[in-house]
Each structure stands twice: as C-alpha cells, then as structure tokens.
Coordinates of C-alpha atoms and ligand atoms in Angstrom, one line a residue:
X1 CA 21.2 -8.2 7.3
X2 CA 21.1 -12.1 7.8
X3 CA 25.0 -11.7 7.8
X4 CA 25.0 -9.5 11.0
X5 CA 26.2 -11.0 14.2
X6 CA 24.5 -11.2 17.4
X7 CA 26.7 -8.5 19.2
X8 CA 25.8 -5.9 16.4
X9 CA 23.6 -3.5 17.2
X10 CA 20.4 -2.6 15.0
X11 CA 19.4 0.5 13.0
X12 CA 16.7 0.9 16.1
X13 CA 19.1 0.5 18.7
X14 CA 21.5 3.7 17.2
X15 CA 18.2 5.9 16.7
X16 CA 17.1 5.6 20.8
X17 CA 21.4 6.3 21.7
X18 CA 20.6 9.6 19.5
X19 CA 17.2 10.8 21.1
X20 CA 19.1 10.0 24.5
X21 CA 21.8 12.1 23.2
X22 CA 19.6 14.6 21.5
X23 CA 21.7 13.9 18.3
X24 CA 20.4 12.5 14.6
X25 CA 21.9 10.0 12.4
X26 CA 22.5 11.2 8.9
X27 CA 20.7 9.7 5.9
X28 CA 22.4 10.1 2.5
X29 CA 21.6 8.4 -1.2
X30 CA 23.9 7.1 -3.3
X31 CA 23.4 5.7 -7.2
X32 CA 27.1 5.1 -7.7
X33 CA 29.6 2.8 -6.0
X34 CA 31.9 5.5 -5.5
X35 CA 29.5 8.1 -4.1
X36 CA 28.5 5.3 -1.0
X37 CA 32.2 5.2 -0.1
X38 CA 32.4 8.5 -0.3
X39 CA 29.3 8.9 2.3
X40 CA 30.6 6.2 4.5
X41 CA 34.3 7.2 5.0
X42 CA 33.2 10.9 5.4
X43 CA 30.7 9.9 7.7
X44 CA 33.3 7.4 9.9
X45 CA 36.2 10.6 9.9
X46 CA 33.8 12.8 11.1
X47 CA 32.9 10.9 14.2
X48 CA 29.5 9.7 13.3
X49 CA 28.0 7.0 15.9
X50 CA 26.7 5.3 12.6
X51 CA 25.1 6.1 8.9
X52 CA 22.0 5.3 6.9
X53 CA 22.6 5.0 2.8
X54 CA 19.9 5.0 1.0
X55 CA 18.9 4.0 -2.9
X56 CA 14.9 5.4 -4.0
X57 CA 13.4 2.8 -6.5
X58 CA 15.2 4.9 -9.6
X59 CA 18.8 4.2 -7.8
X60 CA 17.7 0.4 -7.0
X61 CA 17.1 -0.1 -10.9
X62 CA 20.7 1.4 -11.6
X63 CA 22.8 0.0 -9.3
X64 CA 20.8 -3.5 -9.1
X65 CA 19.0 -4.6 -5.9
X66 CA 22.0 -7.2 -5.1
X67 CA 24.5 -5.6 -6.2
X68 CA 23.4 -2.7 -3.9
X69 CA 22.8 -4.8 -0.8
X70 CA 26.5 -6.8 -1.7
X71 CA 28.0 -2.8 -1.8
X72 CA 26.9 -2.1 1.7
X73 CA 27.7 -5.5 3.1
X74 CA 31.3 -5.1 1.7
X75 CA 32.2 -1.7 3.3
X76 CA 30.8 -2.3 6.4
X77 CA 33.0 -5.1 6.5
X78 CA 36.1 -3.3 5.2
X79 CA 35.4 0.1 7.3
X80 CA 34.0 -2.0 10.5
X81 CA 31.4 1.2 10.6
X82 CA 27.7 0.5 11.2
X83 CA 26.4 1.3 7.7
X84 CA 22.4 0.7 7.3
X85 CA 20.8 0.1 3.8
X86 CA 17.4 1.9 3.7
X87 CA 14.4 1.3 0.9
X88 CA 13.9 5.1 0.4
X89 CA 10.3 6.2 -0.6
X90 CA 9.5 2.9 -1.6
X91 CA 6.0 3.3 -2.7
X92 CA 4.5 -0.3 -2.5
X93 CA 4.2 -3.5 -0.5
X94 CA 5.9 -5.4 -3.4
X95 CA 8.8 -3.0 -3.5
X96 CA 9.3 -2.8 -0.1
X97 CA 8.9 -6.5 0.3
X98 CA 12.0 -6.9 -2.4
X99 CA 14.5 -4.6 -0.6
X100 CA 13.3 -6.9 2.4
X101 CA 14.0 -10.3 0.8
X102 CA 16.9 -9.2 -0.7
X103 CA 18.5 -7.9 2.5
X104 CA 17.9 -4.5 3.4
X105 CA 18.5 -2.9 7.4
X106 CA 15.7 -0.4 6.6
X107 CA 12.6 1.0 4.3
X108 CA 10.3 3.4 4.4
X109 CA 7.3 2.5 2.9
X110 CA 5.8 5.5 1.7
X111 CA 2.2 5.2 1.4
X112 CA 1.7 9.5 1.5
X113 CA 0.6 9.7 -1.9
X114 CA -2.9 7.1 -0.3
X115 CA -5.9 8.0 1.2
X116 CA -4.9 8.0 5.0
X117 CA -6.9 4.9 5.1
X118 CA -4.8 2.9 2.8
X119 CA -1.7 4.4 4.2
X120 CA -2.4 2.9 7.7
X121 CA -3.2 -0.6 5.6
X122 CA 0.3 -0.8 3.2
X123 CA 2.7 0.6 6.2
X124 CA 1.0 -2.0 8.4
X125 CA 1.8 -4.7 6.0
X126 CA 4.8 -3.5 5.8
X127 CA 5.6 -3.5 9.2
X128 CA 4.0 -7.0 10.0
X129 CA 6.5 -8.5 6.8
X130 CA 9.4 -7.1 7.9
X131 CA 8.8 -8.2 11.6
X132 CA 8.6 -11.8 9.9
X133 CA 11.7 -12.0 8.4
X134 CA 14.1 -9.8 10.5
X135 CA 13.3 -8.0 14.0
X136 CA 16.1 -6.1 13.4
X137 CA 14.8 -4.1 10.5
X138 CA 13.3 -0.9 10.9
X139 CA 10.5 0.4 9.0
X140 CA 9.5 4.2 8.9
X141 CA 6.6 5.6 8.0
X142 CA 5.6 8.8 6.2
X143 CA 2.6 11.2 7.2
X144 CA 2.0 14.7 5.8
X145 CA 2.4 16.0 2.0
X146 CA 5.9 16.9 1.5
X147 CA 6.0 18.4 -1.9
X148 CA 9.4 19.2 -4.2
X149 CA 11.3 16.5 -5.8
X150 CA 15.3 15.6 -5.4
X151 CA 16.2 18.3 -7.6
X152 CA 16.8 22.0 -7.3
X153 CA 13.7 24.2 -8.8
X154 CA 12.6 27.4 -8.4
X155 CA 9.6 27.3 -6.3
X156 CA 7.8 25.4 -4.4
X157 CA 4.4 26.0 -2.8
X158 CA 4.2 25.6 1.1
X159 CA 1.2 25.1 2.8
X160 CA 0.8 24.4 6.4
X161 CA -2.3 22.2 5.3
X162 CA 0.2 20.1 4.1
X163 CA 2.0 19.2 7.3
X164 CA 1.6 16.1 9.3
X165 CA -1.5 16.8 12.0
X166 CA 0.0 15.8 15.7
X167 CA -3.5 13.6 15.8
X168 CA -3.0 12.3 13.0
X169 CA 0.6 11.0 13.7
X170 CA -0.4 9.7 17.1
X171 CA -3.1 7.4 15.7
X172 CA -1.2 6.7 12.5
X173 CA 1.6 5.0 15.0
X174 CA -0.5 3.6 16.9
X175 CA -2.8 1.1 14.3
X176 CA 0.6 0.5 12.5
X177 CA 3.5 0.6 14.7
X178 CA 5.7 2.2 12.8
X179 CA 9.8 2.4 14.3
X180 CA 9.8 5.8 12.3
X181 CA 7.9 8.7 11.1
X182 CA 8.6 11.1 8.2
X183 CA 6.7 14.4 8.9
X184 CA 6.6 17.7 7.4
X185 CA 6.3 20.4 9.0
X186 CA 8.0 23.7 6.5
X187 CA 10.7 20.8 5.0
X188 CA 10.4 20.0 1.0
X189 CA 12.5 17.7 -1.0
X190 CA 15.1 19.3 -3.1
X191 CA 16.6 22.7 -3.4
X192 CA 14.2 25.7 -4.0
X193 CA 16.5 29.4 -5.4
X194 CA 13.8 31.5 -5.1
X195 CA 12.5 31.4 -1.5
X196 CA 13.7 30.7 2.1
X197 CA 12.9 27.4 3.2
X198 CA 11.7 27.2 6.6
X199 CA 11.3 25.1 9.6
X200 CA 7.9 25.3 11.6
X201 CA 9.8 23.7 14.8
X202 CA 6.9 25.0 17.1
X203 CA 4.4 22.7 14.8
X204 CA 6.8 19.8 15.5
X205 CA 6.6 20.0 19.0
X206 CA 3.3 19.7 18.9
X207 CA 3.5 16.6 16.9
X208 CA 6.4 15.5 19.3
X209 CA 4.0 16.0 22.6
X210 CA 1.1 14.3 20.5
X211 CA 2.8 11.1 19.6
X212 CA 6.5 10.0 21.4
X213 CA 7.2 6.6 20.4
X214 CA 8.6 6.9 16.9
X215 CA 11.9 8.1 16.0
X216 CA 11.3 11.4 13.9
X217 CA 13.0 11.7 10.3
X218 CA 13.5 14.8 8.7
X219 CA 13.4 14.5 4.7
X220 CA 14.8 17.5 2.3
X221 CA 17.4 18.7 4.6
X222 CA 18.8 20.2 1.5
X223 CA 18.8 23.9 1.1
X224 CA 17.5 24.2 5.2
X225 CA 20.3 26.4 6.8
X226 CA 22.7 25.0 9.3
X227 CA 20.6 26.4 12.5
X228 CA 17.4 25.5 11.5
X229 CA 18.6 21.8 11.2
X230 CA 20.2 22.0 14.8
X231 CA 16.6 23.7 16.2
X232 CA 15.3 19.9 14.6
X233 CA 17.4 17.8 16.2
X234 CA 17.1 19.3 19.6
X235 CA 12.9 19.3 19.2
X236 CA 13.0 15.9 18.4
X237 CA 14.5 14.7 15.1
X238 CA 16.9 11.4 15.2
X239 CA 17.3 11.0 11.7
X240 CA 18.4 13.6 8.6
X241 CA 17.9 13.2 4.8
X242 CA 19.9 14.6 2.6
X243 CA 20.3 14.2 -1.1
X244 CA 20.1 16.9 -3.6
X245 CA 23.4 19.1 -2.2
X246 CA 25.2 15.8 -3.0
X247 CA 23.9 15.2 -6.3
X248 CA 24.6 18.8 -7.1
X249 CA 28.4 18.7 -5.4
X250 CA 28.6 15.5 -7.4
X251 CA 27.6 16.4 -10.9
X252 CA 29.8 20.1 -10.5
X253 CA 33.0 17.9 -9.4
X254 CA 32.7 16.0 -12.4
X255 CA 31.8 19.3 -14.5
X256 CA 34.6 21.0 -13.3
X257 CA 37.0 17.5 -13.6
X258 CA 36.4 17.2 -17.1
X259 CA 36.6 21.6 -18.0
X260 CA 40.0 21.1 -16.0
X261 CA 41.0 18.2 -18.1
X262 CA 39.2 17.6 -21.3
X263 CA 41.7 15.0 -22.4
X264 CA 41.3 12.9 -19.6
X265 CA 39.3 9.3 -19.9
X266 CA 40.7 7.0 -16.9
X267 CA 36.9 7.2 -14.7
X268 CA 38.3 7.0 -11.4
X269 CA 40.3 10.4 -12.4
X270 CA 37.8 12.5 -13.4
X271 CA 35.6 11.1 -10.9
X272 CA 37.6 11.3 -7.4
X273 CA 37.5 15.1 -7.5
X274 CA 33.8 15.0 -7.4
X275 CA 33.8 12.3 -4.3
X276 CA 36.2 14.9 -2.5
X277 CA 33.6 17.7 -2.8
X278 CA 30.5 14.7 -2.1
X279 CA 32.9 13.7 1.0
X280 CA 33.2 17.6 1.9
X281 CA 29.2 18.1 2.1
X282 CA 28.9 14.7 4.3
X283 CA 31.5 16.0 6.7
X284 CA 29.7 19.3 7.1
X285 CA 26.6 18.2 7.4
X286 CA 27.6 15.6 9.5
X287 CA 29.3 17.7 12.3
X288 CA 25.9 19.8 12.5
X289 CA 24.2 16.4 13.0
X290 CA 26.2 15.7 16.3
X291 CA 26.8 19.1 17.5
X292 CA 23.8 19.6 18.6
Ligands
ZN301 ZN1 12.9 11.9 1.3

C-alpha cells in the first residue's frame, strides 16, 4: 500500500522466506469487520510470519472497496502484523485494476473461466498494471479448472482433466510473469459431505519440476484433512486458501449465540461467540501451516 514504508517488507518477500522454510502463508476471506480481526489476531497469537485477507468481488460490494482497504490499513497499524489485502478471484482487468487503484497488496486475476489464450492476455495486463503503480504488489495467476463454489455441497465431480498441465503452467508463467499460481491438482472450492477430497501431490510435483519460479497457492483448503495439507506445503505450496470452514464456524456461532440467548440484541454480543469459534479455525489451521 502507498502508506507502507521503505523497511516493510512485501507480500513477495514473505512468500520466498516460506519456500526457503518449506512453510505457507495462510489466506483467509473476510466480509465482516469483525471476522478480519478475528483472522488477524488469531493469525499474530499463533505465530504466523505474516497473513493474507482476502474479499471476492461479492465481499468487495459489502464491505465497500475503501472501506475494505481503510480496514486492513488500520489493523496493521494497531496489531504491527504484516496483514496483505488480496483481490480474490477477481475475474477482469477492470476489477482487478480497482482493487489496484484503490490500494490493494495483492490480486489474483482469475482469467480460468477464458480460453488459455485470453487467460495469458488479461493476467498479462494485469501483471504489466500492477508493475506500473506498485512493484510491491503481487499478482497470482490461476491455471487448471477448479470446480465447487465457497459453500458446502454434496458432490462435486473431480476429474484429473481438470488439473493444471505442468506444460501448461511452465509456459503460462513464462509469457505472463505471474508472482503466483493457483493450480489444481484433487483441490475444489468449498466443502463436499459425500466424498473424500483428495490431494494428487505426485501431480504437483510434476508441475513443481516443470515450472519453479512462481509461488504455488493452494485454493479450497476447506474440507482437505490436516496431512494432506502438510504433504502440500512440503511439495511446494507457499500459500493456503481457506474460506468455507470459517463461514460455516461463523454462521453456527451466531446460530448457537442467538438459540443461547434469544433476548439478546447488543451485535457485538451475539456476535463475539462466533469470532471465538472463527479465531479457533484460524489458529488450527494456522499451526498446520507452519508445522510443516
Ligand atoms: Zn479460491
């Protein structure tokens, strides 16, 4: 952010300190004002280097892209914690470019619903924008089909044809650049009840071996079990998403705040039970993140 002094480090530089340490930075979304302190003061107790919070184009029009961007600027100043504001799945150059302009550390321009043509085109305009403004922003990239949305379901089809081809990643970083790559390899957004999900770690080596340079971000870390994550980080993975289990420990606080206490109407009441159990899932996930 334009605020940030000289002798803080960027998103970038905390990525390459976790491949070096074969640890990953933990990526969590937020829609409310209370969930993002929740993220970040869980994140700072449990001895994270750093933490990425991230808003999807739905949260953005929530919260409002300022008052989003004025959110992060004032914990990071109150916590003195290296907090990073990613653009997550923004789907266009014109969204991107507004989380850019209006301050953001981070976006990932995600151009995976193109043609593999015109994904190379928007993440390279994306890339060369964002190099214009701020070198200190990183921009990731995302290659592969990763299917499921932020939600928990039932079922969800998985298809190796969906995953992200090791060729494929190696040329895609090199015509655009990218600091980051999202890949799927077994991982789907959301929470599925019905089925194991599964890593395909051996594919991920291959993309690994194929293409070094980027840091690797795994999305839909939700529902994965605890080892599978770990088996991630140590192939290769600097960078974890996680979403739905928050939104679900989120919504079931509040639930079980207002069965508990139907009379009750003072918000932040009913509402810090349900940042405990958000700040519980943080901390948990967090310690598997630098365990590793
Ligand atoms: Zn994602």
């Amino acid at each position: 952010m334009e605020e940030r002094k000289n002798n803080e480090k960027n998103l970038n530089w905390y990525l390459e300190q976790a491949r070096q340490g074969a640890y990953a930075i933990g990526h969590f979304n937020f829609a409310t004002a209370d969930v993002l302190k929740g993220v970040v003061v869980a994140s700072k107790e449990s001895g994270a280097a750093a933490v990425m919070v991230g808003t999807s184009e739905g949260e953005v029009d929530f919260i409002g892209i300022s008052g989003v961007v004025a959110l992060v600027q004032a914990l990071r100043k109150e916590y003195g914690f290296p907090i990073f504001l990613n653009a997550d799945h923004f789907k266009s150059f014109e969204k991107c470019k507004e989380a850019i302009d209006a301050g953001y550390d981070s976006v990932l321009i995600d151009g995976s619903h193109l043609s593999y043509e015109e994904n190379i085109a928007v993440t390279k305009k994306v890339i060369d924008y964002a190099s214009s403004v701020n070198s200190d922003i990183s921009v990731e990239g995302e290659l592969g089909y990763l299917r499921g949305s932020s939600e928990v379901q039932s079922k969800v089809e998985i298809s190796s044809v969906d995953y992200t081809k090791p060729e494929e990643a190696r040329d895609f970083v090199s015509k655009t650049g990218v600091h980051r790559l999202a890949v799927v390899f077994g991982n789907i957004h959301g929470i599925v009840t019905d089925q194991e999900e599964k890593l395909d770690i051996e594919h991920f080596s291959k993309i690994v071996s194929a293409e070094p340079r980027p840091y690797y971000v795994l999305h839909g870390a939700s529902g994965l079990k605890d080892e599978d994550i770990s088996a991630a980080i140590r192939a290769g993975i600097t960078n974890v998403h996680f979403n739905t289990e928050l939104r679900v420990a989120y919504k079931e606080g509040i639930h079980k705040a207002m069965h508990d206490k139907p009379g009750e109407t003072t918000p932040y009441k009913y509402l810090s039970p349900a940042v405990e159990e958000v700040k519980k899932v943080v901390a948990q996930k967090t310690k598997i993140f630098i365990a590793t």
